[in-house]
Amino acid sequence: MGSFWARTPPATARVAPPLLQVDNLTKTFPGVVANQDVNLTLNEGEIHCLLGENGAGKSTLVNMVFGLQQPDAGEIYIRGQRVNFRNSGDAISAGIGMVHQHFQLIPVFSVAENIILGNEITRGTFLDINTARRQISKLAERYGLTVDPDARVGDLSVGEQQRVELVKALFRDADILILDEPTAVLTPGEVDDFFAVVKSLTSQGKSIIFITHKLREVLAVAHRITVLRAGQVVGSTTVKGATQQSLANLMVGRDVVFRVEKTQANPGALALQTQGLRAHDDRGVETVTGLDVEVRAGEIFGIAGVEGNGQRELVETICGMRSASSGTVHALGQNITGWSPRKINRLGVAHIPENRSKHGVVEQYSIANNLVLNRYNHKKFSTRGVRNTAAIQAEAASLVEQFDVRTTGVQAAISTLSGGNQQKVVVARELTGHLQLLVVAQPTRGLDVGSIEFIHRKIIELRDRGVAVLLVSAELDEIISLSDRIGVLYRGRLAATINAADATREELGLLMATGSSSSTDRNQP
């Protein structure tokens, strides 16, 4: 089946070998051991969840299984036969598919064009797109994956794009699917749909390695669980013998507190107010439609809503990254409508963006430089235009330690960090220094339970210091536990505002889906 197949080990028993077997895989990078003697098995029709903190070695492990990296030591077997993958093409030929956390799709191409890219169907010298469409539709129907072969990928929701990635892997006859943080950017409804798809896939013989940080989801979908810590396997279990608490403790090596501890808020002066705010998305569609929002000093106002109801445009308009078509934004006593992001930041407004790769970091820059992106010209770090490198590195070293950023050093490029550790850098930068208003979107996306606990505590500390916080999150548990008041965004307007102490997942879910609730008497305007 190709030169990546090596040798078959001598038979020692008549028991059928696992579909995938990883024996003592080890991988090192300069200054860090990413994986050390890792063992893992995957059986047919099984969902095997891989848990671990940010930087625990999960991505390195699956990258070796998928041929993106080669191990320094150890062996990989497929159906009992040893393989040496030189690249991802070898892994695909062996029946392995991978859906990355950041989708590998071309937005301007159609669904069909993305799925067949690199595996084109031709008739003579011409692309046979009609046959491709028919095969894709048949495959999607078989596995319960609704996709329109003619739709442009850039026009699809995140959940729809994920289905395209799954169909693309299945189109290449994958028996093993590696799913890297597959629910990180999905809404609660999309997560339920995704789980139905995953269970359908395994019922038809597919096997899945599922990487996630969300313990509730692990217990809902996994058959077996393996936990990595500092590049080593620290435990394996079945769902039957696991709880969220036991898994969290195993991941971080200590007791983890799930409940956000906070006192009653003491709201003060009005810190943020939008009046009649209207804004358009990148397609020119109005997604913020006359929105009125108020956030006071010393409170956390949470925004819940299905993605695409104006959250992104609201945050970007407040922070000067997008122009309002009408209406006003007032912050900290100033009309900041139309101000630049830098001017808004200097006023005392910090921003943790939804898309850290696009708006939060400069991937080519070092960790140290990324930690001072918004204040490199402050007196502490610069004198008459000359950077004080020693001060910048000292600041970075302090923040890396304080926020537990897993790195070989502050001079390393931030692109060398895992997604979760990049998020820690963004959070560390934005929560440091003089701020009176924090606008935060998806603050814990891609973070492990220990890091989530730490970030939540930091946000509560800011609130208790009198900072106003506007929190946008797709995680209902996060919205409910952190917020003092919750606004549900539906079609660019607030469908309701509820005291967080009275909120339930069911009521918020209904408001998010329909814009109305049977409990409207509890809504606070």
mmCIF file of N, CA and C in Angstrom, residues 257-266 298-302 456-457 459-464 471 477-486 498-502:
data_model
loop_
_atom_site.group_PDB
_atom_site.id
_atom_site.type_symbol
_atom_site.label_atom_id
_atom_site.label_comp_id
_atom_site.label_asym_id
_atom_site.label_seq_id
_atom_site.Cartn_x
_atom_site.Cartn_y
_atom_site.Cartn_z
ATOM 1 N N VAL A 257 -11.231 24.053 41.022
ATOM 2 C CA VAL A 257 -12.516 24.597 41.462
ATOM 3 C C VAL A 257 -13.325 24.980 40.231
ATOM 4 N N PHE A 258 -14.473 24.329 40.029
ATOM 5 C CA PHE A 258 -15.295 24.615 38.855
ATOM 6 C C PHE A 258 -16.207 25.823 39.086
ATOM 7 N N ARG A 259 -16.690 25.965 40.278
ATOM 8 C CA ARG A 259 -17.622 27.055 40.567
ATOM 9 C C ARG A 259 -16.858 28.368 40.713
ATOM 10 N N VAL A 260 -17.303 29.404 40.022
ATOM 11 C CA VAL A 260 -16.674 30.715 40.122
ATOM 12 C C VAL A 260 -17.092 31.361 41.432
ATOM 13 N N GLU A 261 -16.116 31.601 42.285
ATOM 14 C CA GLU A 261 -16.404 32.211 43.588
ATOM 15 C C GLU A 261 -16.419 33.732 43.430
ATOM 16 N N LYS A 262 -17.540 34.343 43.755
ATOM 17 C CA LYS A 262 -17.631 35.799 43.658
ATOM 18 C C LYS A 262 -18.661 36.325 44.643
ATOM 19 N N THR A 263 -18.458 37.546 45.056
ATOM 20 C CA THR A 263 -19.407 38.215 45.939
ATOM 21 C C THR A 263 -20.413 38.992 45.107
ATOM 22 N N GLN A 264 -21.369 39.580 45.779
ATOM 23 C CA GLN A 264 -22.365 40.397 45.087
ATOM 24 C C GLN A 264 -21.686 41.612 44.447
ATOM 25 N N ALA A 265 -22.071 41.912 43.216
ATOM 26 C CA ALA A 265 -21.506 43.072 42.515
ATOM 27 C C ALA A 265 -22.020 44.368 43.121
ATOM 28 N N ASN A 266 -21.195 45.413 43.025
ATOM 29 C CA ASN A 266 -21.591 46.753 43.464
ATOM 30 C C ASN A 266 -21.426 47.716 42.297
ATOM 31 N N GLY A 298 -17.667 48.002 37.902
ATOM 32 C CA GLY A 298 -17.859 47.026 38.963
ATOM 33 C C GLY A 298 -18.878 45.956 38.662
ATOM 34 N N GLU A 299 -19.240 45.761 37.388
ATOM 35 C CA GLU A 299 -20.151 44.677 37.038
ATOM 36 C C GLU A 299 -19.666 43.991 35.761
ATOM 37 N N ILE A 300 -20.109 42.747 35.599
ATOM 38 C CA ILE A 300 -19.844 41.988 34.379
ATOM 39 C C ILE A 300 -21.161 41.798 33.655
ATOM 40 N N PHE A 301 -21.230 42.379 32.462
ATOM 41 C CA PHE A 301 -22.428 42.237 31.637
ATOM 42 C C PHE A 301 -22.103 41.222 30.549
ATOM 43 N N GLY A 302 -22.782 40.075 30.597
ATOM 44 C CA GLY A 302 -22.526 39.003 29.635
ATOM 45 C C GLY A 302 -23.462 39.065 28.453
ATOM 46 N N HIS A 456 -10.882 33.164 34.852
ATOM 47 C CA HIS A 456 -12.133 33.579 35.508
ATOM 48 C C HIS A 456 -11.841 34.353 36.793
ATOM 49 N N ARG A 457 -10.890 33.871 37.556
ATOM 50 C CA ARG A 457 -10.550 34.547 38.819
ATOM 51 C C ARG A 457 -10.007 35.952 38.546
ATOM 52 N N ILE A 459 -10.722 37.891 35.974
ATOM 53 C CA ILE A 459 -11.820 38.765 35.543
ATOM 54 C C ILE A 459 -12.652 39.216 36.733
ATOM 55 N N ILE A 460 -12.912 38.308 37.659
ATOM 56 C CA ILE A 460 -13.658 38.675 38.879
ATOM 57 C C ILE A 460 -12.867 39.690 39.700
ATOM 58 N N GLU A 461 -11.547 39.525 39.783
ATOM 59 C CA GLU A 461 -10.715 40.488 40.519
ATOM 60 C C GLU A 461 -10.815 41.881 39.903
ATOM 61 N N LEU A 462 -10.824 41.942 38.578
ATOM 62 C CA LEU A 462 -10.967 43.238 37.906
ATOM 63 C C LEU A 462 -12.309 43.872 38.247
ATOM 64 N N ARG A 463 -13.368 43.076 38.193
ATOM 65 C CA ARG A 463 -14.692 43.594 38.542
ATOM 66 C C ARG A 463 -14.701 44.151 39.961
ATOM 67 N N ASP A 464 -14.082 43.411 40.877
ATOM 68 C CA ASP A 464 -14.081 43.835 42.276
ATOM 69 C C ASP A 464 -13.230 45.081 42.500
ATOM 70 N N LEU A 471 -18.645 40.983 28.533
ATOM 71 C CA LEU A 471 -18.199 39.625 28.237
ATOM 72 C C LEU A 471 -19.074 39.015 27.144
ATOM 73 N N ASP A 477 -22.254 28.149 30.266
ATOM 74 C CA ASP A 477 -21.812 27.992 31.658
ATOM 75 C C ASP A 477 -20.929 29.164 32.071
ATOM 76 N N GLU A 478 -20.083 29.619 31.171
ATOM 77 C CA GLU A 478 -19.199 30.749 31.455
ATOM 78 C C GLU A 478 -20.009 32.031 31.628
ATOM 79 N N ILE A 479 -20.962 32.252 30.744
ATOM 80 C CA ILE A 479 -21.815 33.446 30.822
ATOM 81 C C ILE A 479 -22.576 33.464 32.151
ATOM 82 N N ILE A 480 -23.173 32.335 32.497
ATOM 83 C CA ILE A 480 -24.003 32.275 33.697
ATOM 84 C C ILE A 480 -23.166 32.442 34.966
ATOM 85 N N SER A 481 -21.993 31.789 35.015
ATOM 86 C CA SER A 481 -21.210 31.805 36.248
ATOM 87 C C SER A 481 -20.444 33.107 36.455
ATOM 88 N N LEU A 482 -20.021 33.777 35.365
ATOM 89 C CA LEU A 482 -19.232 34.995 35.499
ATOM 90 C C LEU A 482 -20.083 36.259 35.576
ATOM 91 N N SER A 483 -21.174 36.289 34.847
ATOM 92 C CA SER A 483 -21.921 37.544 34.664
ATOM 93 C C SER A 483 -22.719 37.932 35.900
ATOM 94 N N ASP A 484 -22.948 39.242 36.017
ATOM 95 C CA ASP A 484 -23.906 39.767 36.987
ATOM 96 C C ASP A 484 -25.258 39.994 36.313
ATOM 97 N N ARG A 485 -25.203 40.489 35.073
ATOM 98 C CA ARG A 485 -26.401 40.591 34.235
ATOM 99 C C ARG A 485 -26.084 39.971 32.878
ATOM 100 N N ILE A 486 -27.118 39.429 32.235
ATOM 101 C CA ILE A 486 -26.933 38.759 30.944
ATOM 102 C C ILE A 486 -27.899 39.353 29.930
ATOM 103 N N ILE A 498 -31.349 39.731 31.722
ATOM 104 C CA ILE A 498 -31.741 38.919 32.878
ATOM 105 C C ILE A 498 -30.661 39.002 33.947
ATOM 106 N N ASN A 499 -31.064 39.056 35.191
ATOM 107 C CA ASN A 499 -30.108 38.930 36.278
ATOM 108 C C ASN A 499 -29.511 37.524 36.237
ATOM 109 N N ALA A 500 -28.198 37.421 36.293
ATOM 110 C CA ALA A 500 -27.537 36.130 36.137
ATOM 111 C C ALA A 500 -27.970 35.131 37.204
ATOM 112 N N ALA A 501 -28.279 35.616 38.385
ATOM 113 C CA ALA A 501 -28.694 34.722 39.466
ATOM 114 C C ALA A 501 -29.990 33.994 39.131
ATOM 115 N N ASP A 502 -30.790 34.577 38.235
ATOM 116 C CA ASP A 502 -32.068 33.972 37.866
ATOM 117 C C ASP A 502 -32.000 33.175 36.574
#
